[in-house]
């Protein structure tokens, strides 16, 4: 299959930034395939993936997450994810550089777009894009890791992973991922009988959805129709 060919190619390439990204994304895809039922992914094809050393979605996604984290430390440094995520020296500025705030001061839902300071100091635009893409990939992989471990029933480990992913989602102002992770967090809390905490997280999800809806409504109200002739603006009906 194409996936097995990609696994083989990723393992044979010389290690570089591109190699890390290729292999991490490939392993993330492997995790998605292994999460399918036997009807969607026949056992024969599943065995081909097993030959590459990945017998479960948890193994594949975890290896993918480790590669993304390693690349993040190389390109951005420590402090945005993992054991160093709560470090006090991780600071943020808005796009105009007018205000600063620590990670602990981040709230849900966010009002302004915050950018990690270390990302603003880069000179190369390509390097900046690579860092943002890496952060998006890392967040996606983190959400997938939470989902995989949640289905496996590893509640305690999953809650810790969910909190790390939620911190990153808040820093990146990824509202949809924040909502998804809060729902997963609420489910995990409910499994452990923490009904009040679960209800509180679901209330936050509702607030996020209302916030997104308000923004969408404002954008629709601001739209203007343009007549073909002379480019004149026409009032909305």
PDB file of C-alpha atoms in Angstrom:
ATOM      1  CA  UNK A   1       0.000   0.000   0.000  1.00  0.00           C
ATOM      2  CA  UNK A   2       1.025   3.642  -0.402  1.00  0.00           C
ATOM      3  CA  UNK A   3       1.136   4.077   3.366  1.00  0.00           C
ATOM      4  CA  UNK A   4       3.655   1.255   3.791  1.00  0.00           C
ATOM      5  CA  UNK A   5       5.749   2.720   0.978  1.00  0.00           C
ATOM      6  CA  UNK A   6       5.712   6.085   2.746  1.00  0.00           C
ATOM      7  CA  UNK A   7       6.780   4.398   5.986  1.00  0.00           C
ATOM      8  CA  UNK A   8       9.662   2.694   4.209  1.00  0.00           C
ATOM      9  CA  UNK A   9      10.747   5.894   2.463  1.00  0.00           C
ATOM     10  CA  UNK A  10      10.566   7.908   5.678  1.00  0.00           C
ATOM     11  CA  UNK A  11      12.764   5.383   7.486  1.00  0.00           C
ATOM     12  CA  UNK A  12      15.397   5.383   4.733  1.00  0.00           C
ATOM     13  CA  UNK A  13      15.804   9.132   4.284  1.00  0.00           C
ATOM     14  CA  UNK A  14      18.624  11.097   5.872  1.00  0.00           C
ATOM     15  CA  UNK A  15      17.492  12.738   9.087  1.00  0.00           C
ATOM     16  CA  UNK A  16      16.671  16.427   8.611  1.00  0.00           C
ATOM     17  CA  UNK A  17      13.823  18.844   9.342  1.00  0.00           C
ATOM     18  CA  UNK A  18      11.976  17.512   6.308  1.00  0.00           C
ATOM     19  CA  UNK A  19      12.583  13.947   7.475  1.00  0.00           C
ATOM     20  CA  UNK A  20      11.159  14.683  10.917  1.00  0.00           C
ATOM     21  CA  UNK A  21       8.045  16.257   9.417  1.00  0.00           C
ATOM     22  CA  UNK A  22       7.559  13.482   6.855  1.00  0.00           C
ATOM     23  CA  UNK A  23       7.938  10.678   9.359  1.00  0.00           C
ATOM     24  CA  UNK A  24       5.835  12.400  12.032  1.00  0.00           C
ATOM     25  CA  UNK A  25       2.970  13.027   9.606  1.00  0.00           C
ATOM     26  CA  UNK A  26       3.250   9.498   8.234  1.00  0.00           C
ATOM     27  CA  UNK A  27       3.045   7.991  11.716  1.00  0.00           C
ATOM     28  CA  UNK A  28       0.070  10.195  12.506  1.00  0.00           C
ATOM     29  CA  UNK A  29      -1.651   8.775   9.434  1.00  0.00           C
ATOM     30  CA  UNK A  30      -0.684   5.268  10.543  1.00  0.00           C
ATOM     31  CA  UNK A  31      -2.422   5.946  13.847  1.00  0.00           C
ATOM     32  CA  UNK A  32      -5.572   6.994  11.997  1.00  0.00           C
ATOM     33  CA  UNK A  33      -5.535   3.809   9.906  1.00  0.00           C
ATOM     34  CA  UNK A  34      -4.980   1.534  12.900  1.00  0.00           C
ATOM     35  CA  UNK A  35      -7.924   3.201  14.650  1.00  0.00           C
ATOM     36  CA  UNK A  36     -10.259   1.916  11.932  1.00  0.00           C
ATOM     37  CA  UNK A  37     -12.311  -1.225  12.464  1.00  0.00           C
ATOM     38  CA  UNK A  38     -11.535  -4.460  10.614  1.00  0.00           C
ATOM     39  CA  UNK A  39     -14.290  -3.763   8.098  1.00  0.00           C
ATOM     40  CA  UNK A  40     -12.670  -0.498   7.014  1.00  0.00           C
ATOM     41  CA  UNK A  41      -9.094  -1.821   7.317  1.00  0.00           C
ATOM     42  CA  UNK A  42      -8.866  -5.577   6.596  1.00  0.00           C
ATOM     43  CA  UNK A  43      -6.556  -7.645   8.768  1.00  0.00           C
ATOM     44  CA  UNK A  44      -4.242  -8.383   5.847  1.00  0.00           C
ATOM     45  CA  UNK A  45      -3.522  -4.679   5.325  1.00  0.00           C
ATOM     46  CA  UNK A  46      -3.305  -4.144   9.079  1.00  0.00           C
ATOM     47  CA  UNK A  47      -0.617  -6.837   9.266  1.00  0.00           C
ATOM     48  CA  UNK A  48       1.449  -4.988   6.656  1.00  0.00           C
ATOM     49  CA  UNK A  49       1.552  -1.988   8.959  1.00  0.00           C
ATOM     50  CA  UNK A  50       2.413  -4.224  11.918  1.00  0.00           C
ATOM     51  CA  UNK A  51       5.523  -5.370  10.041  1.00  0.00           C
ATOM     52  CA  UNK A  52       6.890  -1.838  10.392  1.00  0.00           C
ATOM     53  CA  UNK A  53       6.718  -2.104  14.184  1.00  0.00           C
ATOM     54  CA  UNK A  54       3.408  -0.383  14.897  1.00  0.00           C
ATOM     55  CA  UNK A  55       0.801  -2.677  16.389  1.00  0.00           C
ATOM     56  CA  UNK A  56      -1.559  -0.078  17.852  1.00  0.00           C
ATOM     57  CA  UNK A  57      -2.690   3.488  17.117  1.00  0.00           C
ATOM     58  CA  UNK A  58      -1.280   4.596  20.479  1.00  0.00           C
ATOM     59  CA  UNK A  59       2.243   3.484  19.522  1.00  0.00           C
ATOM     60  CA  UNK A  60       2.159   5.232  16.147  1.00  0.00           C
ATOM     61  CA  UNK A  61       0.638   8.500  17.366  1.00  0.00           C
ATOM     62  CA  UNK A  62       2.944   8.639  20.387  1.00  0.00           C
ATOM     63  CA  UNK A  63       6.021   8.237  18.169  1.00  0.00           C
ATOM     64  CA  UNK A  64       4.635  10.950  15.902  1.00  0.00           C
ATOM     65  CA  UNK A  65       4.116  13.255  18.884  1.00  0.00           C
ATOM     66  CA  UNK A  66       7.693  12.686  20.076  1.00  0.00           C
ATOM     67  CA  UNK A  67       9.057  13.635  16.654  1.00  0.00           C
ATOM     68  CA  UNK A  68       6.964  16.811  16.542  1.00  0.00           C
ATOM     69  CA  UNK A  69       8.129  17.735  20.061  1.00  0.00           C
ATOM     70  CA  UNK A  70      11.767  17.130  19.139  1.00  0.00           C
ATOM     71  CA  UNK A  71      11.449  19.347  16.086  1.00  0.00           C
ATOM     72  CA  UNK A  72       9.646  22.008  18.133  1.00  0.00           C
ATOM     73  CA  UNK A  73      12.535  22.203  20.608  1.00  0.00           C
ATOM     74  CA  UNK A  74      14.984  22.490  17.703  1.00  0.00           C
ATOM     75  CA  UNK A  75      13.126  25.264  15.869  1.00  0.00           C
ATOM     76  CA  UNK A  76      11.383  27.165  18.654  1.00  0.00           C
ATOM     77  CA  UNK A  77      12.932  26.075  21.935  1.00  0.00           C
ATOM     78  CA  UNK A  78      11.449  24.793  25.172  1.00  0.00           C
ATOM     79  CA  UNK A  79       8.436  26.235  26.912  1.00  0.00           C
ATOM     80  CA  UNK A  80       5.503  25.885  24.523  1.00  0.00           C
ATOM     81  CA  UNK A  81       4.576  22.254  25.068  1.00  0.00           C
ATOM     82  CA  UNK A  82       5.233  19.407  27.457  1.00  0.00           C
ATOM     83  CA  UNK A  83       7.062  19.584  30.771  1.00  0.00           C
ATOM     84  CA  UNK A  84       8.191  23.162  30.124  1.00  0.00           C
ATOM     85  CA  UNK A  85       4.792  24.463  29.002  1.00  0.00           C
ATOM     86  CA  UNK A  86       4.158  26.268  32.277  1.00  0.00           C
ATOM     87  CA  UNK A  87       7.505  28.057  32.359  1.00  0.00           C
ATOM     88  CA  UNK A  88       7.226  31.695  33.419  1.00  0.00           C
ATOM     89  CA  UNK A  89       9.666  32.848  30.728  1.00  0.00           C
ATOM     90  CA  UNK A  90       7.220  31.943  27.960  1.00  0.00           C
ATOM     91  CA  UNK A  91       5.743  35.293  26.983  1.00  0.00           C
ATOM     92  CA  UNK A  92       3.426  36.453  24.231  1.00  0.00           C
ATOM     93  CA  UNK A  93       2.800  39.665  22.341  1.00  0.00           C
ATOM     94  CA  UNK A  94       0.003  40.745  20.067  1.00  0.00           C
ATOM     95  CA  UNK A  95       0.558  41.453  16.374  1.00  0.00           C
ATOM     96  CA  UNK A  96       1.364  45.104  17.013  1.00  0.00           C
ATOM     97  CA  UNK A  97       3.725  44.267  19.874  1.00  0.00           C
ATOM     98  CA  UNK A  98       1.814  46.630  22.154  1.00  0.00           C
ATOM     99  CA  UNK A  99       0.892  44.301  24.997  1.00  0.00           C
ATOM    100  CA  UNK A 100       2.435  41.278  26.658  1.00  0.00           C
ATOM    101  CA  UNK A 101       1.077  38.513  28.856  1.00  0.00           C
ATOM    102  CA  UNK A 102       2.301  35.335  30.448  1.00  0.00           C
ATOM    103  CA  UNK A 103       0.922  31.943  29.521  1.00  0.00           C
ATOM    104  CA  UNK A 104      -0.844  31.755  32.878  1.00  0.00           C
ATOM    105  CA  UNK A 105      -2.836  34.880  32.010  1.00  0.00           C
ATOM    106  CA  UNK A 106      -4.401  33.300  28.912  1.00  0.00           C
ATOM    107  CA  UNK A 107      -8.178  32.964  29.231  1.00  0.00           C
ATOM    108  CA  UNK A 108     -11.015  31.293  27.352  1.00  0.00           C
ATOM    109  CA  UNK A 109     -12.409  32.535  25.067  1.00  0.00           C
ATOM    110  CA  UNK A 110      -9.506  34.685  23.771  1.00  0.00           C
ATOM    111  CA  UNK A 111     -10.143  38.185  22.501  1.00  0.00           C
ATOM    112  CA  UNK A 112      -6.926  39.113  20.711  1.00  0.00           C
ATOM    113  CA  UNK A 113      -4.609  36.994  18.630  1.00  0.00           C
ATOM    114  CA  UNK A 114      -1.453  36.249  20.593  1.00  0.00           C
ATOM    115  CA  UNK A 115       1.794  35.184  18.968  1.00  0.00           C
ATOM    116  CA  UNK A 116       4.683  33.467  20.761  1.00  0.00           C
ATOM    117  CA  UNK A 117       7.500  35.981  21.131  1.00  0.00           C
ATOM    118  CA  UNK A 118      10.088  33.529  19.843  1.00  0.00           C
ATOM    119  CA  UNK A 119       8.120  33.260  16.592  1.00  0.00           C
ATOM    120  CA  UNK A 120       8.134  37.025  16.099  1.00  0.00           C
ATOM    121  CA  UNK A 121      11.906  37.336  16.336  1.00  0.00           C
ATOM    122  CA  UNK A 122      12.638  35.193  13.289  1.00  0.00           C
ATOM    123  CA  UNK A 123      14.014  36.834  10.158  1.00  0.00           C
ATOM    124  CA  UNK A 124      13.110  34.256   7.542  1.00  0.00           C
ATOM    125  CA  UNK A 125       9.482  34.181   6.430  1.00  0.00           C
ATOM    126  CA  UNK A 126       9.857  30.577   5.341  1.00  0.00           C
ATOM    127  CA  UNK A 127      11.176  29.666   8.770  1.00  0.00           C
ATOM    128  CA  UNK A 128       8.253  31.488  10.375  1.00  0.00           C
ATOM    129  CA  UNK A 129       5.755  29.565   8.236  1.00  0.00           C
ATOM    130  CA  UNK A 130       7.512  26.310   9.110  1.00  0.00           C
ATOM    131  CA  UNK A 131       7.216  27.063  12.818  1.00  0.00           C
ATOM    132  CA  UNK A 132       3.528  27.871  12.579  1.00  0.00           C
ATOM    133  CA  UNK A 133       2.908  24.754  10.501  1.00  0.00           C
ATOM    134  CA  UNK A 134       4.801  22.696  13.056  1.00  0.00           C
ATOM    135  CA  UNK A 135       2.717  24.113  15.909  1.00  0.00           C
ATOM    136  CA  UNK A 136      -0.483  23.298  14.010  1.00  0.00           C
ATOM    137  CA  UNK A 137       0.752  19.758  13.309  1.00  0.00           C
ATOM    138  CA  UNK A 138       1.731  19.312  16.943  1.00  0.00           C
ATOM    139  CA  UNK A 139      -1.680  20.466  18.118  1.00  0.00           C
ATOM    140  CA  UNK A 140      -3.428  18.131  15.684  1.00  0.00           C
ATOM    141  CA  UNK A 141      -1.294  15.208  16.841  1.00  0.00           C
ATOM    142  CA  UNK A 142      -1.927  16.078  20.496  1.00  0.00           C
ATOM    143  CA  UNK A 143      -5.690  16.064  19.969  1.00  0.00           C
ATOM    144  CA  UNK A 144      -5.400  12.715  18.193  1.00  0.00           C
ATOM    145  CA  UNK A 145      -3.313  11.319  21.071  1.00  0.00           C
ATOM    146  CA  UNK A 146      -5.990  12.358  23.566  1.00  0.00           C
ATOM    147  CA  UNK A 147      -8.712  10.765  21.447  1.00  0.00           C
ATOM    148  CA  UNK A 148      -6.788   7.489  21.038  1.00  0.00           C
ATOM    149  CA  UNK A 149      -5.987   7.125  24.728  1.00  0.00           C
ATOM    150  CA  UNK A 150      -9.499   8.126  25.722  1.00  0.00           C
ATOM    151  CA  UNK A 151     -10.931   5.257  23.666  1.00  0.00           C
ATOM    152  CA  UNK A 152      -8.389   2.904  25.265  1.00  0.00           C
ATOM    153  CA  UNK A 153      -9.701   3.808  28.722  1.00  0.00           C
ATOM    154  CA  UNK A 154      -6.428   5.203  30.115  1.00  0.00           C
ATOM    155  CA  UNK A 155      -8.230   7.984  31.968  1.00  0.00           C
ATOM    156  CA  UNK A 156      -5.446   9.385  34.165  1.00  0.00           C
ATOM    157  CA  UNK A 157      -2.801   9.513  31.417  1.00  0.00           C
ATOM    158  CA  UNK A 158      -5.351  10.899  28.991  1.00  0.00           C
ATOM    159  CA  UNK A 159      -6.319  13.740  31.325  1.00  0.00           C
ATOM    160  CA  UNK A 160      -2.696  14.858  31.621  1.00  0.00           C
ATOM    161  CA  UNK A 161      -2.280  14.702  27.850  1.00  0.00           C
ATOM    162  CA  UNK A 162      -5.542  16.580  27.389  1.00  0.00           C
ATOM    163  CA  UNK A 163      -4.388  19.420  29.654  1.00  0.00           C
ATOM    164  CA  UNK A 164      -1.122  19.822  27.719  1.00  0.00           C
ATOM    165  CA  UNK A 165      -2.992  19.845  24.415  1.00  0.00           C
ATOM    166  CA  UNK A 166      -5.513  22.352  25.784  1.00  0.00           C
ATOM    167  CA  UNK A 167      -2.728  24.698  26.910  1.00  0.00           C
ATOM    168  CA  UNK A 168      -1.245  24.633  23.420  1.00  0.00           C
ATOM    169  CA  UNK A 169      -4.648  25.166  21.791  1.00  0.00           C
ATOM    170  CA  UNK A 170      -5.205  28.223  24.007  1.00  0.00           C
ATOM    171  CA  UNK A 171      -1.801  29.654  23.122  1.00  0.00           C
ATOM    172  CA  UNK A 172      -2.528  29.209  19.411  1.00  0.00           C
ATOM    173  CA  UNK A 173      -6.055  30.614  19.827  1.00  0.00           C
ATOM    174  CA  UNK A 174      -7.447  27.511  18.101  1.00  0.00           C
ATOM    175  CA  UNK A 175     -11.076  27.785  19.199  1.00  0.00           C
ATOM    176  CA  UNK A 176     -12.362  24.629  17.508  1.00  0.00           C
ATOM    177  CA  UNK A 177      -9.583  22.525  19.042  1.00  0.00           C
ATOM    178  CA  UNK A 178     -10.205  24.156  22.423  1.00  0.00           C
ATOM    179  CA  UNK A 179     -13.858  23.166  22.217  1.00  0.00           C
ATOM    180  CA  UNK A 180     -13.029  19.623  21.111  1.00  0.00           C
ATOM    181  CA  UNK A 181     -10.514  19.148  23.920  1.00  0.00           C
ATOM    182  CA  UNK A 182     -12.882  20.584  26.517  1.00  0.00           C
ATOM    183  CA  UNK A 183     -15.523  18.056  25.453  1.00  0.00           C
ATOM    184  CA  UNK A 184     -12.984  15.231  25.770  1.00  0.00           C
ATOM    185  CA  UNK A 185     -11.907  16.606  29.153  1.00  0.00           C
ATOM    186  CA  UNK A 186     -15.536  16.708  30.290  1.00  0.00           C
ATOM    187  CA  UNK A 187     -16.011  13.078  29.229  1.00  0.00           C
ATOM    188  CA  UNK A 188     -12.924  11.995  31.165  1.00  0.00           C
ATOM    189  CA  UNK A 189     -14.080  13.873  34.263  1.00  0.00           C
ATOM    190  CA  UNK A 190     -17.486  12.240  34.001  1.00  0.00           C
ATOM    191  CA  UNK A 191     -15.798   8.821  33.881  1.00  0.00           C
ATOM    192  CA  UNK A 192     -14.227   9.603  37.240  1.00  0.00           C
ATOM    193  CA  UNK A 193     -17.456  10.902  38.749  1.00  0.00           C
ATOM    194  CA  UNK A 194     -16.496  14.590  38.645  1.00  0.00           C
ATOM    195  CA  UNK A 195     -19.877  15.866  37.498  1.00  0.00           C
ATOM    196  CA  UNK A 196     -19.430  19.514  38.517  1.00  0.00           C
ATOM    197  CA  UNK A 197     -16.075  19.842  36.737  1.00  0.00           C
ATOM    198  CA  UNK A 198     -17.530  18.166  33.657  1.00  0.00           C
ATOM    199  CA  UNK A 199     -20.509  20.533  33.586  1.00  0.00           C
ATOM    200  CA  UNK A 200     -18.183  23.521  33.998  1.00  0.00           C
ATOM    201  CA  UNK A 201     -16.114  22.459  30.984  1.00  0.00           C
ATOM    202  CA  UNK A 202     -19.247  21.988  28.884  1.00  0.00           C
ATOM    203  CA  UNK A 203     -20.332  25.513  29.847  1.00  0.00           C
ATOM    204  CA  UNK A 204     -16.992  26.769  28.517  1.00  0.00           C
ATOM    205  CA  UNK A 205     -17.661  24.921  25.258  1.00  0.00           C
ATOM    206  CA  UNK A 206     -21.041  26.629  24.986  1.00  0.00           C
ATOM    207  CA  UNK A 207     -19.393  30.017  25.542  1.00  0.00           C
ATOM    208  CA  UNK A 208     -16.829  29.276  22.838  1.00  0.00           C
ATOM    209  CA  UNK A 209     -19.525  28.263  20.369  1.00  0.00           C
ATOM    210  CA  UNK A 210     -21.528  31.393  21.163  1.00  0.00           C
ATOM    211  CA  UNK A 211     -18.400  33.503  20.692  1.00  0.00           C
ATOM    212  CA  UNK A 212     -17.741  31.935  17.283  1.00  0.00           C
ATOM    213  CA  UNK A 213     -21.385  32.424  16.285  1.00  0.00           C
ATOM    214  CA  UNK A 214     -21.306  36.102  17.289  1.00  0.00           C
ATOM    215  CA  UNK A 215     -18.186  36.690  15.187  1.00  0.00           C
ATOM    216  CA  UNK A 216     -19.779  34.930  12.211  1.00  0.00           C
ATOM    217  CA  UNK A 217     -22.945  37.031  12.517  1.00  0.00           C
ATOM    218  CA  UNK A 218     -20.916  40.246  12.663  1.00  0.00           C
ATOM    219  CA  UNK A 219     -19.029  39.288   9.509  1.00  0.00           C
ATOM    220  CA  UNK A 220     -22.269  38.536   7.673  1.00  0.00           C
ATOM    221  CA  UNK A 221     -23.765  41.887   8.688  1.00  0.00           C
ATOM    222  CA  UNK A 222     -20.670  43.678   7.426  1.00  0.00           C
ATOM    223  CA  UNK A 223     -20.949  42.147   3.942  1.00  0.00           C
ATOM    224  CA  UNK A 224     -21.925  44.417   1.057  1.00  0.00           C
ATOM    225  CA  UNK A 225     -23.355  43.499  -2.314  1.00  0.00           C
ATOM    226  CA  UNK A 226     -21.593  44.932  -5.358  1.00  0.00           C
ATOM    227  CA  UNK A 227     -23.610  45.690  -8.486  1.00  0.00           C
ATOM    228  CA  UNK A 228     -21.966  44.736 -11.777  1.00  0.00           C
ATOM    229  CA  UNK A 229     -22.413  48.215 -13.237  1.00  0.00           C
ATOM    230  CA  UNK A 230     -19.855  50.808 -12.198  1.00  0.00           C
ATOM    231  CA  UNK A 231     -18.972  48.813  -9.065  1.00  0.00           C
ATOM    232  CA  UNK A 232     -21.551  50.628  -6.935  1.00  0.00           C
ATOM    233  CA  UNK A 233     -22.370  49.305  -3.468  1.00  0.00           C
ATOM    234  CA  UNK A 234     -25.891  48.079  -2.941  1.00  0.00           C
ATOM    235  CA  UNK A 235     -27.495  47.927   0.511  1.00  0.00           C
ATOM    236  CA  UNK A 236     -28.358  44.458   1.757  1.00  0.00           C
ATOM    237  CA  UNK A 237     -31.994  43.426   1.602  1.00  0.00           C
TER     238      UNK A 237
END
